[in-house]
Coordinates of C-alpha atoms and ligand atoms in Angstrom, one line a residue:
M1 CA -0.3 0.1 0.0
Q2 CA 1.3 3.6 -1.2
H3 CA 1.1 6.2 2.0
T4 CA 0.4 9.6 1.1
N5 CA -0.9 11.2 4.4
L6 CA 1.7 12.8 7.0
Y7 CA 2.8 10.6 9.5
I8 CA 2.3 11.8 12.9
D9 CA 2.0 10.1 16.9
G10 CA 2.7 6.4 14.6
Q11 CA -0.7 8.1 12.8
W12 CA -1.6 8.4 8.6
R13 CA -3.4 11.8 8.9
D14 CA -4.6 14.5 6.1
A15 CA -3.0 18.1 6.7
A16 CA -4.9 20.1 8.5
S17 CA -5.7 22.5 5.9
G18 CA -6.5 19.7 3.2
D19 CA -3.8 20.9 1.3
R20 CA -2.1 18.2 -1.4
F21 CA 1.1 18.3 -4.2
D22 CA 1.8 15.8 -7.0
V23 CA 4.7 13.7 -7.0
I24 CA 5.9 13.0 -10.7
N25 CA 7.2 10.0 -12.8
P26 CA 10.3 11.8 -13.7
A27 CA 10.1 9.0 -16.2
T28 CA 6.7 9.7 -17.7
E29 CA 5.7 12.9 -16.2
E30 CA 3.2 11.5 -15.5
A31 CA 1.4 12.0 -11.4
I32 CA 1.8 8.9 -9.7
A33 CA 0.5 10.3 -6.1
S34 CA -1.3 12.9 -4.2
V35 CA 0.4 14.2 -1.1
A36 CA -0.3 15.1 2.3
S37 CA 1.3 19.1 2.7
A38 CA 2.1 20.0 5.7
D39 CA 1.9 23.4 7.5
L40 CA 2.0 24.6 10.7
A41 CA -0.9 23.3 12.7
D42 CA 0.4 20.2 11.5
A43 CA 4.5 20.7 12.7
D44 CA 3.1 21.3 15.8
A45 CA 1.1 18.7 16.4
A46 CA 4.1 16.2 15.4
L47 CA 6.3 18.1 18.3
D48 CA 4.0 17.5 20.4
A49 CA 4.1 13.9 19.7
A50 CA 8.0 14.0 19.6
Q51 CA 8.2 16.1 22.8
A52 CA 6.2 12.6 24.3
A53 CA 8.3 10.6 23.1
F54 CA 11.3 11.7 24.0
G55 CA 11.6 10.8 27.7
L56 CA 10.5 7.5 27.1
W57 CA 13.3 7.0 24.9
A58 CA 15.9 8.5 25.9
A59 CA 15.3 6.4 29.1
K60 CA 15.2 3.3 27.6
K61 CA 18.7 0.9 28.1
P62 CA 20.8 1.7 24.3
R63 CA 21.0 -2.5 24.3
E64 CA 17.0 -1.8 23.7
R65 CA 17.6 0.8 21.1
S66 CA 20.0 -1.0 19.6
E67 CA 18.2 -3.8 19.4
I68 CA 15.2 -2.0 17.2
L69 CA 17.8 -0.2 15.2
R70 CA 19.0 -4.0 14.1
K71 CA 15.7 -5.1 13.4
A72 CA 14.6 -2.2 11.3
W73 CA 18.0 -3.5 9.0
E74 CA 16.5 -6.9 8.7
L75 CA 13.7 -5.8 7.8
M76 CA 14.4 -3.2 5.2
T77 CA 17.2 -5.5 3.7
A78 CA 14.3 -8.2 3.3
R79 CA 12.5 -5.0 1.5
L80 CA 15.5 -3.4 -0.4
E81 CA 13.4 -4.1 -4.2
E82 CA 10.3 -2.8 -3.0
F83 CA 12.3 0.4 -2.0
A84 CA 14.7 0.3 -4.7
R85 CA 11.3 0.5 -7.6
L86 CA 9.7 3.2 -5.3
I87 CA 13.0 5.7 -5.6
T88 CA 12.5 4.7 -9.6
L89 CA 9.5 5.2 -9.5
E90 CA 9.8 8.8 -7.9
N91 CA 13.8 10.4 -8.6
G92 CA 14.0 8.1 -11.6
K93 CA 17.7 6.6 -10.7
A94 CA 17.7 2.9 -12.7
R95 CA 17.3 0.0 -10.8
A96 CA 20.8 -0.8 -9.5
D97 CA 21.5 2.7 -8.3
A98 CA 18.3 2.5 -6.5
M99 CA 18.9 -0.9 -5.2
G100 CA 22.7 0.7 -4.3
E101 CA 20.9 3.4 -2.9
A102 CA 18.3 1.3 -0.4
A103 CA 21.6 -1.2 0.9
Y104 CA 23.3 1.6 1.7
A105 CA 20.1 3.3 3.0
A106 CA 19.1 -0.1 5.8
E107 CA 23.1 0.3 6.4
F108 CA 22.8 3.1 8.7
F109 CA 20.5 1.3 10.3
R110 CA 22.3 -1.7 11.0
W111 CA 25.7 1.0 12.0
F112 CA 24.0 2.7 14.4
A113 CA 22.7 -0.1 16.2
E114 CA 25.9 -1.0 16.6
E115 CA 27.2 2.6 18.0
A116 CA 24.1 2.6 20.1
V117 CA 25.9 0.6 23.0
R118 CA 29.0 3.0 22.6
A119 CA 28.0 6.4 23.4
D120 CA 31.6 6.3 25.4
G121 CA 31.9 8.9 27.8
M122 CA 35.4 9.5 30.3
I123 CA 36.8 10.3 33.4
T124 CA 39.6 11.1 34.5
H125 CA 41.6 13.1 37.4
A126 CA 41.6 17.2 36.9
P127 CA 45.4 17.8 36.8
A128 CA 45.6 20.3 39.4
S129 CA 43.0 20.5 41.3
G130 CA 42.4 16.5 41.7
A131 CA 38.7 16.6 41.5
R132 CA 37.5 14.0 39.4
I133 CA 36.0 14.9 35.6
V134 CA 33.1 13.2 34.8
V135 CA 32.0 13.5 30.9
Q136 CA 29.0 11.7 29.5
H137 CA 27.0 12.5 26.1
K138 CA 23.0 12.7 26.2
P139 CA 20.1 13.4 24.1
A140 CA 20.2 16.3 22.6
G141 CA 16.6 16.3 22.0
I142 CA 13.9 17.6 19.6
A143 CA 15.8 17.4 15.8
V144 CA 14.2 18.5 12.6
L145 CA 15.3 16.6 9.7
V146 CA 15.5 18.0 6.5
T147 CA 16.3 15.8 3.4
P148 CA 17.3 16.5 -0.4
W149 CA 15.4 14.5 -3.5
N150 CA 18.8 13.1 -5.1
Y151 CA 18.4 10.1 -2.0
P152 CA 15.3 9.6 -1.4
A153 CA 16.0 6.9 1.1
A154 CA 19.1 7.1 2.2
M155 CA 19.0 10.3 2.5
G156 CA 16.7 9.9 5.5
T157 CA 17.9 6.8 7.1
R158 CA 21.6 8.5 7.6
K159 CA 19.7 10.7 10.1
I160 CA 16.8 8.8 12.0
A161 CA 19.3 6.3 12.2
P162 CA 21.8 7.8 14.5
A163 CA 18.9 10.2 16.1
L164 CA 17.1 7.4 17.6
A165 CA 20.2 5.6 18.3
A166 CA 21.2 8.7 20.8
G167 CA 18.4 8.9 21.9
C168 CA 16.7 11.7 20.3
P169 CA 12.7 11.6 18.3
V170 CA 12.5 12.8 15.2
I171 CA 10.7 15.2 12.3
I172 CA 11.7 14.5 8.5
K173 CA 10.5 17.2 6.3
P174 CA 11.7 14.8 3.0
A175 CA 11.9 16.6 -0.6
S176 CA 8.7 17.6 -2.2
E177 CA 10.0 16.0 -5.3
T178 CA 10.4 12.3 -3.8
P179 CA 8.7 11.8 0.0
L180 CA 6.7 8.6 -0.9
T181 CA 9.9 6.7 0.3
M182 CA 10.3 7.8 3.8
L183 CA 6.4 7.6 4.4
A184 CA 6.8 3.9 3.1
L185 CA 9.4 3.4 5.8
M186 CA 7.3 4.8 8.3
P187 CA 5.4 1.0 8.8
L188 CA 8.6 -0.8 8.4
L189 CA 10.0 1.0 11.3
E190 CA 6.3 -0.5 13.2
E191 CA 7.2 -3.3 13.2
A192 CA 10.9 -3.0 14.3
G193 CA 9.2 -1.6 17.6
V194 CA 9.7 2.3 17.1
P195 CA 7.4 4.0 19.3
K196 CA 4.6 5.8 17.8
G197 CA 5.1 10.0 18.4
L198 CA 9.4 9.4 17.8
V199 CA 9.5 9.3 13.8
N200 CA 7.3 11.9 12.0
V201 CA 7.2 13.0 8.4
L202 CA 6.1 15.7 7.1
P203 CA 6.4 16.5 3.7
S204 CA 5.6 20.2 2.7
K205 CA 5.1 22.3 -0.1
K206 CA 5.7 25.0 1.8
S207 CA 8.9 23.9 3.5
G208 CA 10.5 27.6 4.2
R209 CA 7.7 27.7 6.5
L210 CA 7.0 24.8 7.7
V211 CA 10.9 24.2 9.0
D212 CA 11.3 28.1 9.9
H213 CA 8.4 27.3 12.4
M214 CA 10.2 24.1 13.9
L215 CA 13.4 25.6 14.0
H216 CA 11.5 28.5 16.6
D217 CA 10.0 25.5 18.4
P218 CA 12.1 25.9 22.3
R219 CA 11.7 21.8 22.2
V220 CA 13.8 21.6 19.3
R221 CA 17.9 21.3 19.8
V222 CA 18.5 19.9 16.2
I223 CA 19.0 20.8 12.7
S224 CA 20.1 18.3 10.4
F225 CA 20.0 19.2 7.0
T226 CA 21.0 18.0 4.1
G227 CA 20.8 19.7 0.8
S228 CA 21.9 23.0 -1.2
T229 CA 24.6 25.2 -0.1
E230 CA 22.4 28.4 -0.7
V231 CA 19.0 26.4 1.6
G232 CA 21.9 25.6 4.3
R233 CA 23.0 29.3 4.9
K234 CA 19.0 30.5 5.7
L235 CA 18.8 27.5 7.9
L236 CA 22.1 28.5 9.6
H237 CA 20.1 32.0 9.8
S238 CA 17.1 30.2 11.6
A239 CA 18.8 28.1 13.8
A240 CA 21.1 31.2 15.2
D241 CA 18.0 32.4 16.6
Q242 CA 17.7 29.3 19.1
V243 CA 21.3 28.3 19.1
L244 CA 20.3 25.3 17.8
K245 CA 23.0 22.1 17.2
P246 CA 23.6 22.4 13.4
A247 CA 24.6 19.9 10.9
M248 CA 24.7 20.8 7.6
E249 CA 25.5 17.9 4.2
L250 CA 25.6 21.0 1.7
G251 CA 26.6 21.3 -2.2
G252 CA 30.1 20.2 -3.7
N253 CA 32.3 20.9 -6.7
A254 CA 34.3 17.4 -6.8
P255 CA 37.5 18.2 -8.4
L256 CA 38.7 14.3 -10.2
I257 CA 42.8 14.0 -10.7
V258 CA 44.1 11.7 -12.7
F259 CA 48.2 12.2 -12.4
E260 CA 50.3 10.4 -15.5
D261 CA 51.2 7.4 -13.5
A262 CA 48.0 6.3 -12.7
D263 CA 46.3 3.1 -13.6
I264 CA 44.2 4.3 -16.4
D265 CA 41.8 1.6 -16.6
K266 CA 41.2 1.8 -12.4
A267 CA 41.4 5.5 -13.0
V268 CA 38.9 5.1 -15.7
A269 CA 36.5 2.2 -13.7
G270 CA 36.7 5.1 -10.5
A271 CA 35.5 7.8 -12.1
M272 CA 32.8 6.5 -14.3
L273 CA 31.3 5.7 -10.2
A274 CA 32.6 9.1 -9.2
K275 CA 30.6 10.2 -12.5
M276 CA 28.1 8.1 -12.6
R277 CA 26.5 6.9 -9.4
N278 CA 23.3 8.4 -9.5
L279 CA 23.6 9.5 -12.3
G280 CA 25.9 12.7 -11.5
E281 CA 23.0 13.8 -9.2
A282 CA 25.0 13.4 -5.9
C283 CA 26.5 15.6 -3.6
T284 CA 30.0 13.3 -4.2
A285 CA 29.3 13.2 -8.1
A286 CA 33.0 13.7 -9.6
N287 CA 32.0 17.8 -11.1
R288 CA 35.8 18.7 -13.2
F289 CA 38.1 16.5 -13.7
Y290 CA 42.1 17.2 -14.3
V291 CA 43.7 14.4 -16.2
H292 CA 47.6 15.0 -16.8
E293 CA 48.4 15.8 -20.5
K294 CA 50.5 12.7 -21.0
V295 CA 47.5 10.7 -20.5
S296 CA 44.6 12.9 -21.2
R297 CA 43.7 11.1 -24.7
E298 CA 44.3 7.7 -23.7
F299 CA 42.0 8.3 -20.5
T300 CA 39.4 10.9 -22.3
S301 CA 39.2 7.9 -25.3
K302 CA 38.6 4.6 -22.9
F303 CA 36.2 7.0 -20.1
S304 CA 34.3 8.3 -23.1
A305 CA 34.1 4.7 -24.7
A306 CA 33.0 3.7 -20.7
M307 CA 29.5 6.1 -20.9
A308 CA 29.1 5.3 -24.8
A309 CA 28.5 2.0 -23.1
L310 CA 25.6 2.9 -20.9
K311 CA 21.8 2.5 -21.8
M312 CA 19.4 5.4 -20.9
G313 CA 15.9 5.2 -20.5
D314 CA 12.9 4.2 -17.7
G315 CA 14.6 3.3 -14.4
L316 CA 12.5 0.9 -14.5
E317 CA 13.1 -1.1 -17.1
D318 CA 15.8 -4.4 -18.0
G319 CA 19.0 -3.4 -18.5
I320 CA 19.2 0.4 -18.3
D321 CA 22.2 2.2 -16.5
V322 CA 20.8 5.6 -17.2
G323 CA 17.6 7.1 -16.1
P324 CA 15.9 10.5 -16.2
L325 CA 17.1 13.6 -14.0
V326 CA 14.5 14.3 -11.5
N327 CA 12.6 16.7 -13.0
A328 CA 12.6 20.0 -16.0
D329 CA 14.9 22.2 -14.1
T330 CA 17.5 20.6 -13.7
R331 CA 17.6 19.3 -17.0
D332 CA 17.2 22.3 -18.6
K333 CA 20.3 23.6 -16.2
V334 CA 22.6 20.5 -17.0
A335 CA 21.8 21.1 -20.7
A336 CA 22.7 24.7 -20.8
F337 CA 26.0 23.9 -18.7
V338 CA 27.2 22.0 -21.7
E339 CA 26.1 25.1 -24.2
D340 CA 28.4 27.2 -22.3
A341 CA 31.0 25.0 -22.1
V342 CA 31.1 24.4 -25.9
A343 CA 30.4 28.0 -25.9
K344 CA 33.5 29.1 -24.6
G345 CA 36.0 27.0 -26.2
A346 CA 35.4 23.3 -25.5
K347 CA 35.1 20.2 -27.2
L348 CA 32.1 17.6 -26.7
E349 CA 33.3 14.1 -27.2
L350 CA 30.0 12.6 -26.8
G351 CA 26.4 12.9 -25.7
G352 CA 25.1 16.8 -25.4
T353 CA 21.9 16.2 -27.8
L354 CA 18.7 16.3 -26.0
P355 CA 16.6 13.1 -27.2
N356 CA 12.9 13.9 -28.0
G357 CA 9.3 12.3 -26.0
K358 CA 8.4 12.0 -22.8
G359 CA 10.7 12.3 -19.2
Y360 CA 14.0 14.7 -18.6
F361 CA 16.3 12.7 -20.2
Y362 CA 19.5 14.1 -20.4
P363 CA 22.4 12.3 -22.3
P364 CA 25.5 11.2 -21.0
T365 CA 28.4 13.6 -22.2
V366 CA 31.8 14.2 -22.2
L367 CA 34.0 17.6 -22.5
S368 CA 37.4 17.9 -23.6
N369 CA 39.6 21.3 -23.4
V370 CA 36.7 23.0 -20.7
P371 CA 38.2 26.1 -20.0
E372 CA 38.6 27.2 -16.2
T373 CA 35.4 29.9 -16.8
A374 CA 33.1 27.1 -17.9
D375 CA 29.9 27.4 -15.8
C376 CA 30.2 24.1 -15.2
V377 CA 33.4 24.3 -13.3
N378 CA 32.5 27.0 -10.8
D379 CA 29.4 25.2 -10.2
E380 CA 27.7 22.0 -9.3
I381 CA 26.9 20.2 -12.7
F382 CA 24.6 17.7 -10.7
G383 CA 24.0 15.6 -13.9
P384 CA 25.7 12.7 -16.2
V385 CA 28.6 15.3 -17.7
A386 CA 32.1 14.9 -17.6
A387 CA 34.0 18.2 -18.1
I388 CA 37.8 17.0 -18.7
Q389 CA 40.9 19.7 -18.2
S390 CA 44.3 19.3 -18.5
F391 CA 47.6 19.9 -16.5
T392 CA 51.1 19.0 -16.2
D393 CA 52.4 21.0 -12.8
E394 CA 51.3 19.4 -9.0
D395 CA 51.0 22.1 -7.4
D396 CA 49.0 24.0 -10.3
V397 CA 46.5 21.4 -10.2
I398 CA 46.3 21.5 -6.6
R399 CA 45.7 25.0 -6.3
R400 CA 43.1 24.7 -8.9
A401 CA 40.9 21.7 -7.2
N402 CA 40.9 24.3 -4.0
N403 CA 40.2 27.0 -6.0
T404 CA 36.2 26.7 -4.9
E405 CA 34.2 27.6 -2.0
Y406 CA 33.4 24.2 -1.6
G407 CA 35.2 21.0 0.0
L408 CA 33.3 18.2 0.4
V409 CA 35.2 15.6 -1.6
A410 CA 38.3 15.0 -4.1
Y411 CA 39.6 12.0 -5.9
V412 CA 42.8 11.1 -6.9
F413 CA 44.2 8.4 -9.2
S414 CA 48.1 7.8 -8.5
E415 CA 50.1 4.5 -8.3
N416 CA 53.2 6.7 -6.3
M417 CA 51.2 6.2 -2.6
K418 CA 54.0 9.1 -1.2
R419 CA 53.1 11.0 -3.8
A420 CA 49.1 10.7 -4.0
M421 CA 49.2 10.8 0.2
Q422 CA 51.0 13.6 0.2
V423 CA 48.4 15.5 -2.8
C424 CA 45.1 14.1 -0.3
E425 CA 47.1 16.1 3.0
R426 CA 47.0 18.9 0.5
L427 CA 43.8 18.7 -0.6
E428 CA 40.8 21.1 1.2
Y429 CA 38.4 18.6 1.2
G430 CA 36.4 17.0 4.0
M431 CA 36.9 13.3 2.6
V432 CA 39.0 12.1 -0.7
G433 CA 38.7 9.0 -2.6
L434 CA 41.9 7.7 -3.4
N435 CA 42.3 5.6 -6.6
R436 CA 38.6 4.7 -5.1
G437 CA 35.3 6.7 -6.9
L438 CA 33.3 5.7 -4.1
V439 CA 33.9 7.3 -0.9
S440 CA 30.3 7.0 1.1
D441 CA 29.7 4.3 4.0
P442 CA 27.7 4.7 6.9
A443 CA 31.2 3.1 9.0
A444 CA 32.8 6.5 8.1
P445 CA 32.5 10.3 8.9
F446 CA 31.0 11.4 5.9
G447 CA 31.2 15.7 5.3
G448 CA 32.4 18.4 4.4
V449 CA 34.6 21.7 4.9
K450 CA 34.4 25.3 3.3
Q451 CA 31.0 25.7 2.1
S452 CA 30.5 22.2 1.8
G453 CA 29.4 21.6 5.4
L454 CA 29.5 21.3 8.4
G455 CA 29.5 17.8 11.0
R456 CA 29.8 14.3 9.8
E457 CA 27.4 11.7 9.4
G458 CA 28.3 7.7 9.7
G459 CA 31.0 6.8 11.4
H460 CA 31.2 7.6 15.0
E461 CA 30.9 10.8 15.3
G462 CA 27.4 10.5 13.4
M463 CA 25.6 9.8 16.7
L464 CA 27.4 12.6 18.7
E465 CA 25.8 15.6 16.3
F466 CA 22.7 14.3 17.8
M467 CA 24.1 14.1 21.8
E468 CA 25.0 16.8 24.5
T469 CA 28.3 16.9 25.9
Q470 CA 28.0 16.9 29.9
Y471 CA 30.8 17.5 32.3
I472 CA 30.4 16.6 36.0
S473 CA 33.0 18.0 38.6
A474 CA 33.0 16.0 41.6
E475 CA 34.9 14.9 44.5
W476 CA 34.3 11.8 46.5
Ligands
NAD501 P1 17.7 22.1 -1.3 O1 18.7 22.5 -1.0 O2 16.9 22.6 -2.5 O3 16.3 21.2 -0.7 C1 16.7 20.7 0.2 C2 15.3 19.9 1.4 O4 15.3 21.4 2.0 C3 14.4 19.6 0.3 O5 13.4 18.7 1.7 C4 13.9 21.0 0.1 O6 12.0 21.0 0.2 C5 14.0 22.0 1.6 N1 13.9 23.4 1.6 C6 14.1 24.2 0.2 N2 13.8 25.4 0.6 C7 13.9 25.6 1.5 C8 13.3 26.0 2.9 N3 13.7 28.0 2.8 N4 13.9 26.7 4.4 C9 13.4 24.8 4.4 N5 14.0 24.0 3.7 C10 13.7 24.1 2.5 O7 18.7 20.7 -2.6 P2 18.3 19.9 -3.7 O8 17.6 20.1 -5.3 O9 16.5 18.6 -2.9 O10 19.1 18.8 -3.5 C11 19.7 19.2 -4.1 C12 21.7 19.6 -3.3 O11 21.6 18.6 -2.0 C13 22.6 19.8 -3.8 O12 23.3 21.3 -3.7 C14 23.7 18.4 -3.3 O13 24.9 19.4 -4.0 C15 23.1 18.4 -2.0 N6 23.2 17.2 -1.3 C16 24.2 16.9 -0.6 C17 25.0 16.1 0.3 C18 25.7 15.9 1.1 O14 26.0 14.3 1.8 N7 26.9 17.1 1.6 C19 23.9 14.7 -0.1 C20 23.0 14.8 -0.9 C21 22.5 16.3 -1.7

């Protein structure tokens, strides 16, 4: 059964205003569901429910919280196909990508089931006074979670699982393009044993007003956001009024550097993953390719051949690698990046032509000789377009790679480990993929520096984002 209402206090409710909005299948441009659109009265109901659930959940033994999360992992793992289908329907991504996302999303429940029992504190002697310093972590309080459309399941579970592990209730505002997957997760969480009121979902067409209202409620203590830097900045301003704990996973502009001593086949395989996982609609997507002049032709022709072999079509069909982009705006923005780069002198190696017919499709595209002034070098492409430039000097490529306000992830390919590690350390990025095109891992601290964000998700750090540190100065 497809859920389309708000999920508040363990119940499915229509919005108090009665407002609804359509969810569109990007492959067919047809409406597939009409979803309730939350407003302020619904937010208040969710806040009341979350507050009521907080005390009992926070008081549960960590092992009990852990076992509920573990059960959620088991249940989701048994239903990956079901979730993948829904992800493809509302987001467009091809089945293999959707299956990958569903499995990745489920893993956050397993990882944080394991972390729930490890909120380790500390006890030590104060050096001067001799008093004991007792340090412990406590659940921070109600967390508002705002997620993007590019990973409708994983961007939610990456926040829900650590929040629950830490002992916090949550209110999720999923992206308006893709609310169905998050709603579909709720019966599964109920079955796993998550008590009513602990997890609430509020799809809304009035995101700004709804989230701002919640960030001004004194019961809220955490805002965890994944999305664009532009919206992240606005939420940081709102969060300032109540000095909320912010976790911000924002935009990226990932450089991918291929040195002359790289294993080129490995670099091509890594680049395909870094560029085409999720058809480029990822904050981690390689956005700027810097390839050493000596290997530039070999890399470009092998990479273009790999891109040309991808099959585009409705993501639900067999054998499809590249589904449609999420909406017309995203597709048009990608097309404009390509036109701009070509007008500024880039060479079109592959793709670049919009297909006819329904659906927001854009073909795998490769550009070479892309000038630094091209818009796609300075902004997130968020689509299946690789923009290749060449370089000759190591210091110069590091300077160019760091020349952005973003700092989420960079990729480096070199078989010379001494050089590769030195380069990684000089890159101003929260994460680096070294001879790998994939960094996302529930066990690792995911996050960026500079304007790519604040805080980390996954790893041990992910749970601490939902906890406050308390220190007791004690004598006994
Ligand atoms: P977006 O910022 O437009 O929207 C993200 C979420 O915020 C959605 O739920 C949206 O409805 C909501 N929103 C929009 N305006 C709001 C407002 N004024 N107040 C409160 N909420 C508001 O981003 P998007 O287009 O959905 O996603 C793409 C962006 O997300 C890209 O920039 C991408 O790099 C980024 N992203 C980052 C990560 C990461 O981990 N760093 C992961 C995935 C996506």
